[in-house]
XYZ file of N, CA and C in Angstrom:
819
model
N 104.127 109.294 126.005
C 103.896 108.608 127.280
C 105.232 108.148 127.847
N 105.532 108.563 129.069
C 106.778 108.171 129.702
C 106.536 106.990 130.643
N 107.457 106.050 130.666
C 107.370 104.896 131.547
C 108.387 105.068 132.673
N 107.974 104.642 133.864
C 108.865 104.705 135.019
C 108.963 103.297 135.588
N 110.128 102.717 135.490
C 110.322 101.356 135.956
C 111.798 101.172 136.276
N 112.135 100.132 137.047
C 113.563 99.863 137.301
C 114.358 99.650 136.015
N 113.740 99.082 134.972
C 114.444 98.893 133.703
C 114.786 100.242 133.080
N 113.816 101.151 133.055
C 114.066 102.485 132.508
C 115.149 103.182 133.326
N 115.098 103.030 134.641
C 116.121 103.625 135.500
C 117.511 103.092 135.162
N 117.590 101.803 134.841
C 118.878 101.206 134.467
C 119.507 101.968 133.307
N 118.692 102.368 132.327
C 119.224 103.067 131.157
C 119.327 104.576 131.363
N 118.539 105.120 132.286
C 118.566 106.563 132.525
C 119.682 107.009 133.451
N 120.067 106.164 134.403
C 120.789 106.658 135.572
C 122.121 107.338 135.258
N 122.790 106.936 134.191
C 124.087 107.555 133.870
C 124.073 108.288 132.526
N 122.910 108.383 131.902
C 122.810 108.978 130.560
C 123.091 110.472 130.611
N 124.059 110.902 129.823
C 124.477 112.313 129.795
C 123.983 112.932 128.487
N 122.666 113.018 128.327
C 122.111 113.394 127.034
C 122.486 114.820 126.616
N 122.353 115.789 127.508
C 122.710 117.165 127.138
C 124.196 117.272 126.790
N 125.019 116.637 127.601
C 126.464 116.691 127.355
C 126.838 115.992 126.051
N 126.133 114.923 125.715
C 126.376 114.229 124.446
C 126.174 115.181 123.279
N 125.067 115.912 123.294
C 124.778 116.829 122.187
C 125.805 117.957 122.130
N 126.220 118.460 123.286
C 127.259 119.507 123.309
C 128.578 118.962 122.757
N 128.907 117.738 123.122
C 130.141 117.101 122.657
C 130.137 116.949 121.137
N 129.009 116.517 120.594
C 128.911 116.315 119.145
C 129.007 117.646 118.410
N 128.312 118.656 118.897
C 128.369 119.969 118.230
C 129.771 120.549 118.272
N 130.483 120.317 119.377
C 131.836 120.862 119.509
C 132.824 120.160 118.592
N 132.712 118.830 118.458
C 133.699 118.068 117.692
C 133.305 117.864 116.236
N 132.008 117.914 115.940
C 131.544 117.688 114.568
C 130.605 118.827 114.172
N 131.146 120.044 114.011
C 130.288 121.207 113.741
C 129.513 121.094 112.434
N 129.996 120.300 111.495
C 129.266 120.116 110.232
C 128.292 118.943 110.296
N 128.172 118.353 111.459
C 127.282 117.213 111.628
C 128.054 115.910 111.630
N 127.725 114.974 112.517
C 128.457 113.711 112.598
C 128.058 112.757 111.481
N 128.993 111.928 111.067
C 128.680 110.823 110.159
C 128.174 109.635 110.983
N 127.601 108.663 110.316
C 127.131 107.489 111.043
C 128.281 106.745 111.727
N 129.447 106.566 111.088
C 130.562 105.935 111.805
C 131.030 106.735 113.021
N 130.945 108.061 112.953
C 131.349 108.862 114.110
C 130.379 108.704 115.277
N 129.103 108.482 114.972
C 128.107 108.257 116.023
C 128.140 106.829 116.569
N 128.700 105.913 115.807
C 128.597 104.485 116.135
C 129.048 104.119 117.549
N 130.142 104.702 118.095
C 130.525 104.317 119.462
C 129.461 104.645 120.502
N 128.544 105.544 120.160
C 127.481 105.938 121.082
C 126.167 105.237 120.784
N 125.801 105.159 119.495
C 124.424 104.746 119.172
C 124.298 103.303 118.680
N 125.414 102.591 118.562
C 125.360 101.173 118.205
C 125.636 100.363 119.485
N 124.678 100.381 120.387
C 124.860 99.798 121.715
C 124.567 98.295 121.690
N 125.381 97.579 120.955
C 125.236 96.129 120.844
C 126.585 95.552 120.421
N 126.727 94.264 120.545
C 127.979 93.611 120.146
C 128.029 93.518 118.620
N 129.087 94.053 118.038
C 129.250 93.944 116.592
C 129.237 95.254 115.845
N 128.735 96.329 116.470
C 128.778 97.639 115.851
C 128.025 97.724 114.528
N 128.499 98.628 113.657
C 127.816 98.884 112.393
C 127.816 97.660 111.480
N 128.862 96.836 111.562
C 128.913 95.645 110.707
C 127.786 94.682 111.056
N 127.510 94.524 112.353
C 126.407 93.657 112.770
C 125.071 94.228 112.314
N 124.925 95.541 112.390
C 123.685 96.175 111.925
C 123.511 95.996 110.422
N 124.603 96.136 109.682
C 124.529 95.957 108.230
C 124.105 94.534 107.880
N 124.671 93.548 108.581
C 124.293 92.148 108.351
C 122.808 91.948 108.612
N 122.335 92.528 109.712
C 120.930 92.362 110.080
C 120.009 92.996 109.048
N 120.328 94.202 108.629
C 119.498 94.890 107.635
C 119.525 94.161 106.294
N 120.650 93.533 105.979
C 120.752 92.807 104.714
C 119.920 91.521 104.702
N 119.468 91.085 105.874
C 118.578 89.923 105.916
C 117.168 90.265 105.447
N 116.842 91.550 105.435
C 115.497 91.975 105.039
C 115.389 91.958 103.519
N 114.369 91.269 103.019
C 114.092 91.289 101.584
C 113.353 92.584 101.267
N 113.971 93.496 100.505
C 113.336 94.802 100.285
C 112.118 94.712 99.376
N 111.098 95.455 99.741
C 109.950 95.693 98.877
C 109.827 97.208 98.783
N 108.890 97.693 97.992
C 108.770 99.143 97.841
C 107.373 99.603 98.252
N 107.262 100.423 99.307
C 108.319 100.812 100.247
C 108.506 99.726 101.311
N 109.649 99.721 101.948
C 109.914 98.778 103.028
C 109.768 99.507 104.356
N 108.676 99.203 105.062
C 108.419 99.807 106.377
C 108.944 98.860 107.446
N 109.883 99.374 108.250
C 110.581 98.541 109.231
C 110.371 99.115 110.629
N 109.953 98.258 111.558
C 109.810 98.636 112.958
C 111.002 98.089 113.736
N 111.751 98.973 114.371
C 112.902 98.603 115.201
C 112.435 98.622 116.652
N 112.263 97.445 117.252
C 111.774 97.342 118.629
C 112.967 97.334 119.581
N 112.967 98.296 120.499
C 114.127 98.488 121.367
C 115.191 99.266 120.628
N 114.785 100.359 120.002
C 115.663 101.089 119.074
C 116.798 101.829 119.758
N 116.707 102.039 121.055
C 117.796 102.707 121.765
C 118.059 104.094 121.212
N 119.313 104.377 120.889
C 119.701 105.698 120.384
C 119.664 105.776 118.864
N 119.178 104.722 118.196
C 118.812 104.845 116.790
C 119.887 104.558 115.760
N 120.999 103.937 116.163
C 122.036 103.651 115.175
C 121.544 102.761 114.050
N 120.831 101.711 114.396
C 120.279 100.812 113.375
C 119.257 101.532 112.506
N 118.451 102.387 113.107
C 117.446 103.135 112.346
C 118.094 104.010 111.281
N 119.124 104.755 111.670
C 119.757 105.649 110.701
C 120.471 104.859 109.600
N 121.023 103.713 109.963
C 121.659 102.868 108.954
C 120.613 102.326 107.977
N 119.462 101.922 108.507
C 118.384 101.442 107.639
C 117.834 102.539 106.751
N 117.694 103.744 107.308
C 117.192 104.869 106.511
C 118.138 105.184 105.364
N 119.443 105.048 105.598
C 120.426 105.298 104.540
C 120.294 104.297 103.402
N 119.700 103.134 103.684
C 119.456 102.124 102.645
C 118.116 102.337 101.945
N 117.354 103.321 102.413
C 116.066 103.610 101.796
C 114.878 103.002 102.518
N 115.108 102.354 103.664
C 114.002 101.781 104.424
C 113.260 102.890 105.177
N 111.958 102.712 105.330
C 111.141 103.629 106.119
C 111.157 103.107 107.555
N 111.985 103.710 108.391
C 112.243 103.190 109.727
C 111.367 103.867 110.777
N 110.824 103.061 111.671
C 110.120 103.545 112.853
C 110.752 102.862 114.057
N 111.092 103.634 115.077
C 111.715 103.074 116.266
C 110.778 103.101 117.452
N 110.886 102.092 118.289
C 110.099 102.028 119.515
C 111.011 101.644 120.662
N 110.913 102.385 121.765
C 111.695 102.063 122.951
C 110.907 102.498 124.171
N 111.065 101.745 125.251
C 110.363 102.081 126.498
C 111.071 103.205 127.249
N 112.305 103.504 126.851
C 113.123 104.520 127.513
C 112.962 105.848 126.791
N 112.155 106.738 127.363
C 111.768 107.958 126.653
C 112.969 108.844 126.341
N 113.895 108.970 127.270
C 115.049 109.848 127.011
C 115.915 109.304 125.880
N 115.936 108.003 125.692
C 116.602 107.452 124.511
C 115.935 107.970 123.236
N 114.611 107.952 123.212
C 113.894 108.381 122.004
C 114.114 109.857 121.702
N 114.118 110.676 122.745
C 114.355 112.111 122.552
C 115.767 112.340 122.016
N 116.751 111.670 122.617
C 118.128 111.818 122.149
C 118.297 111.240 120.749
N 117.629 110.146 120.478
C 117.647 109.537 119.138
C 117.235 110.570 118.090
N 116.144 111.282 118.341
C 115.664 112.264 117.365
C 116.654 113.418 117.206
N 117.275 113.832 118.298
C 118.271 114.906 118.220
C 119.503 114.459 117.433
N 119.929 113.205 117.630
C 121.080 112.690 116.888
C 120.778 112.638 115.393
N 119.567 112.217 115.041
C 119.189 112.177 113.623
C 119.229 113.564 113.008
N 118.747 114.558 113.751
C 118.753 115.933 113.243
C 120.183 116.427 113.031
N 121.073 116.142 113.986
C 122.458 116.575 113.852
C 123.162 115.867 112.703
N 122.811 114.593 112.477
C 123.464 113.807 111.428
C 122.867 114.069 110.049
N 121.798 114.860 109.986
C 121.170 115.143 108.703
C 120.429 113.961 108.136
N 119.996 113.044 108.986
C 119.235 111.884 108.524
C 117.825 112.316 108.149
N 117.143 111.519 107.330
C 115.736 111.804 107.078
C 114.971 111.776 108.396
N 113.864 112.535 108.503
C 113.090 112.516 109.744
C 112.650 111.085 110.084
N 112.970 110.647 111.291
C 112.651 109.301 111.719
C 111.736 109.351 112.940
N 110.773 108.469 112.973
C 109.804 108.436 114.068
C 110.328 107.549 115.181
N 110.359 108.069 116.409
C 110.757 107.299 117.583
C 109.643 107.407 118.619
N 109.086 106.281 119.005
C 107.904 106.254 119.858
C 108.236 105.596 121.192
N 107.766 106.193 122.276
C 107.915 105.606 123.597
C 106.706 104.716 123.871
N 106.937 103.417 123.965
C 105.842 102.473 124.178
C 106.405 101.139 124.625
N 105.501 100.267 125.066
C 105.835 98.919 125.509
C 105.620 97.956 124.351
N 106.586 97.082 124.102
C 106.471 96.137 122.991
C 105.344 95.131 123.190
N 104.813 95.031 124.399
C 103.675 94.140 124.643
C 102.357 94.740 124.153
N 102.365 96.026 123.795
C 101.147 96.693 123.307
C 101.562 97.712 122.263
N 101.889 97.218 121.072
C 102.413 98.092 120.022
C 101.316 99.048 119.542
N 101.597 100.353 119.503
C 100.573 101.344 119.136
C 100.455 101.536 117.624
N 100.278 100.435 116.901
C 100.216 100.480 115.441
C 99.062 99.616 114.952
N 98.577 99.943 113.765
C 97.522 99.150 113.145
C 98.071 97.802 112.694
N 97.187 96.842 112.580
C 97.593 95.511 112.129
C 98.094 95.566 110.690
N 99.130 94.802 110.413
C 99.624 94.640 109.044
C 100.317 95.836 108.442
N 100.828 96.754 109.271
C 101.354 98.003 108.705
C 102.860 98.002 108.483
N 103.576 96.926 108.861
C 105.023 96.863 108.657
C 105.397 95.652 107.798
N 106.441 95.838 106.998
C 106.985 94.732 106.196
C 108.011 93.920 106.971
N 108.631 94.560 107.975
C 109.663 93.868 108.754
C 109.695 94.426 110.168
N 110.022 93.559 111.111
C 110.264 93.939 112.503
C 111.671 93.474 112.863
N 112.413 94.347 113.536
C 113.809 94.080 113.849
C 114.019 94.125 115.361
N 114.772 93.138 115.867
C 115.241 93.143 117.253
C 116.764 93.083 117.226
N 117.388 93.980 117.979
C 118.844 93.931 118.106
C 119.199 94.158 119.576
N 119.481 93.050 120.291
C 119.786 93.119 121.725
C 118.658 93.822 122.474
N 117.423 93.441 122.217
C 116.296 94.085 122.890
C 115.307 93.089 123.496
N 115.104 91.936 122.856
C 114.193 90.948 123.422
C 114.679 90.501 124.798
N 115.962 90.581 125.046
C 116.565 90.147 126.311
C 116.084 90.938 127.526
N 115.443 92.117 127.272
C 114.894 92.914 128.369
C 113.396 92.708 128.561
N 112.799 91.801 127.789
C 111.342 91.687 127.764
C 110.880 90.421 128.466
N 110.227 90.562 129.636
C 109.833 89.381 130.404
C 108.701 88.584 129.778
N 107.878 89.227 128.934
C 106.738 88.531 128.329
C 106.945 88.418 126.824
N 107.888 87.565 126.426
C 108.209 87.407 125.009
C 107.028 86.859 124.220
N 106.144 86.119 124.864
C 104.967 85.562 124.169
C 104.072 86.689 123.669
N 103.755 87.636 124.528
C 102.922 88.778 124.107
C 103.636 89.617 123.066
N 104.928 89.797 123.226
C 105.683 90.587 122.256
C 105.595 89.959 120.867
N 105.739 88.640 120.775
C 105.671 87.985 119.474
C 104.256 87.989 118.897
N 103.259 87.910 119.758
C 101.881 88.073 119.283
C 101.705 89.438 118.617
N 102.245 90.467 119.267
C 102.137 91.815 118.732
C 102.937 91.975 117.438
N 104.116 91.368 117.385
C 104.910 91.433 116.156
C 104.149 90.824 114.991
N 103.576 89.662 115.208
C 102.821 88.995 114.139
C 101.643 89.858 113.704
N 100.999 90.509 114.665
C 99.831 91.344 114.341
C 100.195 92.514 113.446
N 101.311 93.211 113.745
C 101.626 94.427 112.990
C 102.336 94.137 111.676
N 102.734 92.883 111.447
C 103.404 92.541 110.193
C 102.387 92.250 109.093
N 102.751 92.633 107.877
C 101.931 92.323 106.717
C 102.046 90.836 106.391
N 101.190 90.350 105.509
C 101.272 88.957 105.069
C 102.671 88.680 104.520
N 103.262 87.577 104.946
C 104.640 87.228 104.583
C 105.663 88.233 105.100
N 105.276 88.987 106.115
C 106.211 89.935 106.710
C 107.391 89.224 107.352
N 108.460 89.985 107.574
C 109.717 89.404 108.034
C 110.051 89.857 109.461
N 110.628 88.959 110.226
C 111.143 89.266 111.551
C 112.615 88.899 111.553
N 113.478 89.866 111.858
C 114.918 89.597 111.871
C 115.480 89.980 113.232
N 116.446 89.197 113.696
C 116.983 89.357 115.042
C 118.494 89.217 115.069
N 119.121 90.005 115.921
C 120.513 89.834 116.312
C 120.475 89.908 117.829
N 120.354 88.738 118.466
C 119.966 88.698 119.874
C 120.944 87.910 120.732
N 121.124 88.392 121.950
C 121.824 87.633 122.980
C 120.859 86.609 123.551
N 121.294 85.368 123.656
C 120.497 84.307 124.252
C 121.324 83.618 125.332
N 120.686 82.768 126.098
C 121.425 82.068 127.147
C 122.276 80.971 126.545
N 123.485 80.832 127.075
C 124.379 79.776 126.646
C 124.238 78.554 127.532
N 125.052 77.537 127.300
C 124.951 76.297 128.085
C 125.307 76.491 129.554
N 126.046 77.565 129.866
C 126.452 77.818 131.249
C 125.877 79.142 131.755
N 124.601 79.364 131.468
C 123.984 80.648 131.806
C 124.002 80.909 133.307
N 124.081 79.849 134.118
C 124.131 80.051 135.573
C 125.418 80.768 135.995
N 126.417 80.818 135.101
C 127.674 81.503 135.403
C 127.679 82.960 134.934
N 126.544 83.478 134.465
C 126.487 84.836 133.923
C 126.891 85.852 134.992
N 127.848 86.699 134.630
C 128.391 87.707 135.553
C 127.778 89.069 135.217
N 127.310 89.767 136.242
C 126.725 91.106 136.099
C 127.670 92.136 136.728
N 127.539 93.423 136.303
C 126.570 93.964 135.359
C 126.983 93.730 133.910
N 125.975 93.732 133.040
C 126.149 93.715 131.596
C 125.341 94.892 131.051
N 125.532 95.291 129.811
C 124.847 96.499 129.339
C 123.321 96.466 129.482
N 122.720 95.304 129.374
C 121.257 95.263 129.431
C 120.710 95.059 130.844
N 121.576 94.801 131.828
C 121.067 94.531 133.171
C 122.176 94.620 134.205
N 121.812 95.172 135.375
C 122.732 95.172 136.514
C 122.599 93.903 137.346
N 121.487 93.186 137.156
C 121.216 91.983 137.939
C 120.270 91.095 137.132
N 120.003 89.873 137.584
C 119.090 88.984 136.842
C 117.671 89.522 136.713
N 117.297 90.532 137.487
C 115.921 91.023 137.476
C 115.479 91.510 136.097
N 116.410 92.043 135.305
C 116.037 92.600 133.998
C 116.651 91.830 132.833
N 117.200 90.664 133.116
C 117.804 89.838 132.074
C 116.873 88.660 131.790
N 116.290 88.658 130.605
C 115.287 87.648 130.257
C 115.749 86.874 129.025
N 116.876 86.193 129.179
C 117.471 85.463 128.072
C 116.723 84.154 127.841
N 116.447 83.860 126.585
C 115.875 82.574 126.192
C 116.985 81.665 125.675
N 116.791 80.376 125.781
C 117.684 79.455 125.081
C 117.355 79.499 123.592
N 118.262 78.999 122.790
C 117.995 78.960 121.350
C 116.772 78.105 121.051
N 116.657 76.957 121.702
C 115.503 76.088 121.461
C 114.207 76.774 121.858
N 114.217 77.477 122.989
C 113.003 78.162 123.442
C 112.620 79.290 122.484
N 113.617 80.009 121.980
C 113.331 81.099 121.045
C 112.769 80.548 119.739
N 113.362 79.491 119.225
C 112.861 78.878 117.991
C 111.436 78.369 118.197
N 111.199 77.712 119.305
C 109.851 77.196 119.585
C 108.843 78.333 119.684
N 109.228 79.420 120.355
C 108.331 80.563 120.491
C 107.947 81.114 119.123
N 108.940 81.333 118.266
C 108.660 81.899 116.950
C 107.756 80.981 116.140
N 108.063 79.705 116.139
C 107.260 78.764 115.354
C 105.841 78.655 115.904
N 105.691 78.718 117.212
C 104.362 78.617 117.808
C 103.515 79.855 117.544
N 104.161 80.962 117.206
C 103.451 82.213 116.937
C 103.295 82.488 115.443
N 103.513 81.478 114.623
C 103.219 81.621 113.203
C 104.354 82.121 112.349
N 105.601 81.917 112.800
C 106.763 82.321 112.016
C 107.502 81.087 111.504
N 107.959 81.187 110.270
C 108.780 80.135 109.665
C 110.223 80.624 109.617
N 111.121 79.912 110.277
C 112.522 80.346 110.353
C 113.244 79.980 109.060
N 113.834 80.998 108.435
C 114.539 80.824 107.165
C 116.061 80.887 107.322
N 116.513 81.472 108.411
C 117.964 81.651 108.615
C 118.218 81.676 110.109
N 119.199 80.894 110.565
C 119.626 80.924 111.963
C 121.132 80.697 111.986
N 121.859 81.669 112.504
C 123.321 81.600 112.515
C 123.825 81.900 113.917
N 124.646 81.007 114.459
C 125.289 81.255 115.739
C 126.445 82.227 115.509
N 126.327 83.400 116.072
C 127.258 84.513 115.834
C 128.235 84.676 116.985
N 128.278 83.686 117.896
C 129.002 83.854 119.159
C 130.501 84.045 118.966
N 131.130 83.262 118.080
C 132.579 83.381 117.887
C 132.947 84.747 117.325
N 132.176 85.206 116.346
C 132.412 86.535 115.764
C 132.204 87.617 116.812
N 131.170 87.432 117.631
C 130.881 88.408 118.686
C 132.029 88.500 119.679
N 132.583 87.369 120.057
C 133.689 87.362 121.012
C 134.914 88.056 120.428
N 135.247 87.758 119.175
C 136.393 88.403 118.534
C 136.207 89.920 118.498
N 135.003 90.363 118.148
C 134.731 91.802 118.067
C 134.829 92.437 119.445
N 134.227 91.798 120.439
C 134.220 92.369 121.777
C 135.631 92.408 122.366
N 136.466 91.411 122.062
C 137.855 91.418 122.530
C 138.638 92.571 121.902
N 138.394 92.832 120.608
C 139.050 93.970 119.957
C 138.620 95.282 120.607
N 137.323 95.408 120.860
C 136.819 96.629 121.488
C 137.385 96.792 122.888
N 137.455 95.691 123.609
C 137.993 95.733 124.971
C 139.439 96.220 124.960
N 140.216 95.770 123.979
C 141.609 96.214 123.862
C 141.660 97.715 123.598
N 140.800 98.206 122.704
C 140.775 99.642 122.408
C 140.419 100.452 123.647
N 139.454 99.939 124.417
C 138.974 100.671 125.594
C 140.033 100.768 126.686
N 141.009 99.869 126.668
C 142.040 99.867 127.687
C 143.231 100.754 127.325
N 143.249 101.247 126.083
C 144.319 102.157 125.662
C 143.964 103.564 126.138
N 144.822 104.202 126.940
C 144.504 105.540 127.444
C 144.335 106.541 126.297
N 143.165 107.080 126.182
C 142.891 108.111 125.182
C 141.552 108.735 125.524
N 141.276 109.858 124.921
C 140.004 110.537 125.147
C 139.144 110.372 123.901
N 138.154 109.506 123.993
C 137.264 109.281 122.857
C 136.227 110.394 122.786
N 135.884 110.782 121.562
C 134.841 111.800 121.396
C 133.515 111.254 121.927
N 133.188 110.036 121.544
C 131.954 109.390 122.001
C 132.266 107.949 122.386
N 131.512 107.435 123.323
C 131.679 106.042 123.722
C 130.435 105.600 124.476
N 130.275 104.288 124.713
C 129.128 103.823 125.509
C 129.125 104.376 126.927
N 130.271 104.872 127.402
C 130.324 105.439 128.751
C 129.437 106.679 128.887
N 129.128 107.365 127.781
C 128.216 108.508 127.832
C 126.794 108.048 128.155
N 126.521 106.766 127.952
C 125.213 106.188 128.286
C 125.266 105.474 129.635
N 126.290 104.639 129.835
C 126.338 103.774 131.009
C 127.230 104.294 132.132
N 127.985 105.347 131.892
C 128.845 105.880 132.922
C 130.022 104.957 133.215
N 130.546 105.070 134.421
C 131.718 104.287 134.808
C 131.424 102.787 134.824
N 130.156 102.428 134.892
C 129.793 101.001 134.887
C 130.260 100.300 133.627
N 130.427 101.045 132.540
C 130.684 100.373 131.264
C 132.013 99.638 131.250
N 132.994 100.119 131.984
C 134.277 99.402 132.032
C 134.065 97.972 132.506
N 133.292 97.808 133.551
C 133.012 96.477 134.079
C 132.083 95.704 133.147
N 131.120 96.394 132.570
C 130.187 95.738 131.640
C 130.924 95.139 130.448
N 131.840 95.919 129.868
C 132.607 95.426 128.724
C 133.448 94.216 129.071
N 134.066 94.241 130.243
C 134.858 93.107 130.714
C 133.973 91.874 130.892
N 132.792 92.067 131.446
C 131.896 90.941 131.705
C 131.328 90.337 130.414
N 131.132 91.165 129.393
C 130.661 90.619 128.118
C 131.640 89.586 127.583
N 132.928 89.920 127.636
C 133.954 88.970 127.183
C 133.916 87.715 128.043
N 133.879 87.874 129.350
C 133.858 86.720 130.249
C 132.652 85.835 129.979
N 131.508 86.440 129.791
C 130.280 85.667 129.601
C 130.259 84.921 128.275
N 130.869 85.506 127.256
C 130.988 84.802 125.971
C 131.994 83.660 126.078
N 133.110 83.910 126.757
C 134.148 82.888 126.883
C 133.644 81.696 127.692
N 132.927 81.966 128.790
C 132.508 80.863 129.661
C 131.189 80.201 129.254
N 130.623 80.651 128.116
C 129.413 80.012 127.617
C 128.147 80.395 128.357
N 128.188 81.508 129.097
C 126.983 81.971 129.780
C 125.983 82.569 128.795
N 126.508 83.178 127.721
C 125.657 83.775 126.697
C 126.126 83.353 125.317
N 125.217 83.440 124.366
C 125.513 83.244 122.948
C 124.834 84.362 122.174
N 125.232 84.532 120.929
C 124.555 85.466 120.031
C 124.060 84.712 118.807
N 122.849 85.039 118.386
C 122.302 84.421 117.185
C 121.725 85.487 116.260
N 121.781 85.174 114.984
C 121.081 85.937 113.941
C 119.937 85.055 113.460
N 118.755 85.631 113.352
C 117.592 84.878 112.910
C 116.799 85.692 111.899
N 116.342 85.030 110.860
C 115.366 85.616 109.949
C 114.190 84.663 109.892
N 112.993 85.200 110.125
C 111.787 84.398 110.064
C 110.724 85.166 109.277
N 109.762 84.428 108.770
C 108.700 85.051 107.975
C 107.340 84.589 108.485
N 106.377 85.512 108.474
C 105.015 85.161 108.866
C 104.462 84.141 107.875
N 103.746 83.157 108.407
C 102.987 82.279 107.509
C 101.939 83.095 106.795
N 101.760 82.844 105.522
C 100.748 83.570 104.750
C 99.365 83.235 105.274
C-alpha cells in the first residue's frame, strides 16, 4: 500500500534511488559493508555509533523480534540483524522501503521485512514483538497517542520500547528550517521531554533509562559538518536522499542544537506486565 501525502513528498522529492543502486554497484562490486552504507542509510544524528547504543539498550531474548518504526533506508535494521535480532521495518515512505530491501540484498544481509504502513495502525498481531525502536521517527508523527497505543498493543508482556529521538528544546520557537525531517513546522511534531515521559507513562510504559544525548549529538554533527565542507566526491551521502537541501539542513541541525531549539534523548521503557 502506497501513501501519498506532503510528508511522503518531503522524503521522495530528491531521492535518487536508481542512481544510488548504480553508484553502489560501481564502487562496491563485491557488495557494500555496513560502514560503507552508513552515510546513506543512517539518516540520523550519531551514525552507526548511535544505532549501536540504541540496540544495546534492548535486553536480548531468544528470538528477539524487533519492530523499527520509521525504518527509513534500513541502516538500523541491518545493524540489528548483524547482532542476531529478527528485524522488521515499517515506514510510510514506500520508496524508502523498496530501496531498503535492495540495499540489504546488495549488502548480503539476511532477508529483512520492510512494510509500508502508518504507525497509527500497525498491521501486526497483538503481542508479536519483544521490542519496538524509534530513531528520529516519532518527530514526524502528529498523533503520538495513537502510535503509543499501537506500540503497547504489538509488544509482548514486559516488551521493550527504545528511542533515540529529537525533542523540543527550551528555545523551540527559534527552530530554523529546513531540517532533515521537515521543510517547515507542518511536519515537525516535536514533544518536550516532560510530554514524552508523560505520554509513555500514561500508556503503560515504565521508563528505565533516560539520557540527554544533546552534547554528544552536537559534537558529532559539528564533526560531520566539517567533513561535508571539505571539497571531495563522496561515494554516498545524505544528499542522495535530500538533494541540495542537505547542505542547509546540516547547517541548521548544528544551529538548532546550539541555540537550544532541539535536544536529543535516549529512552528505554518497558511495558507493565
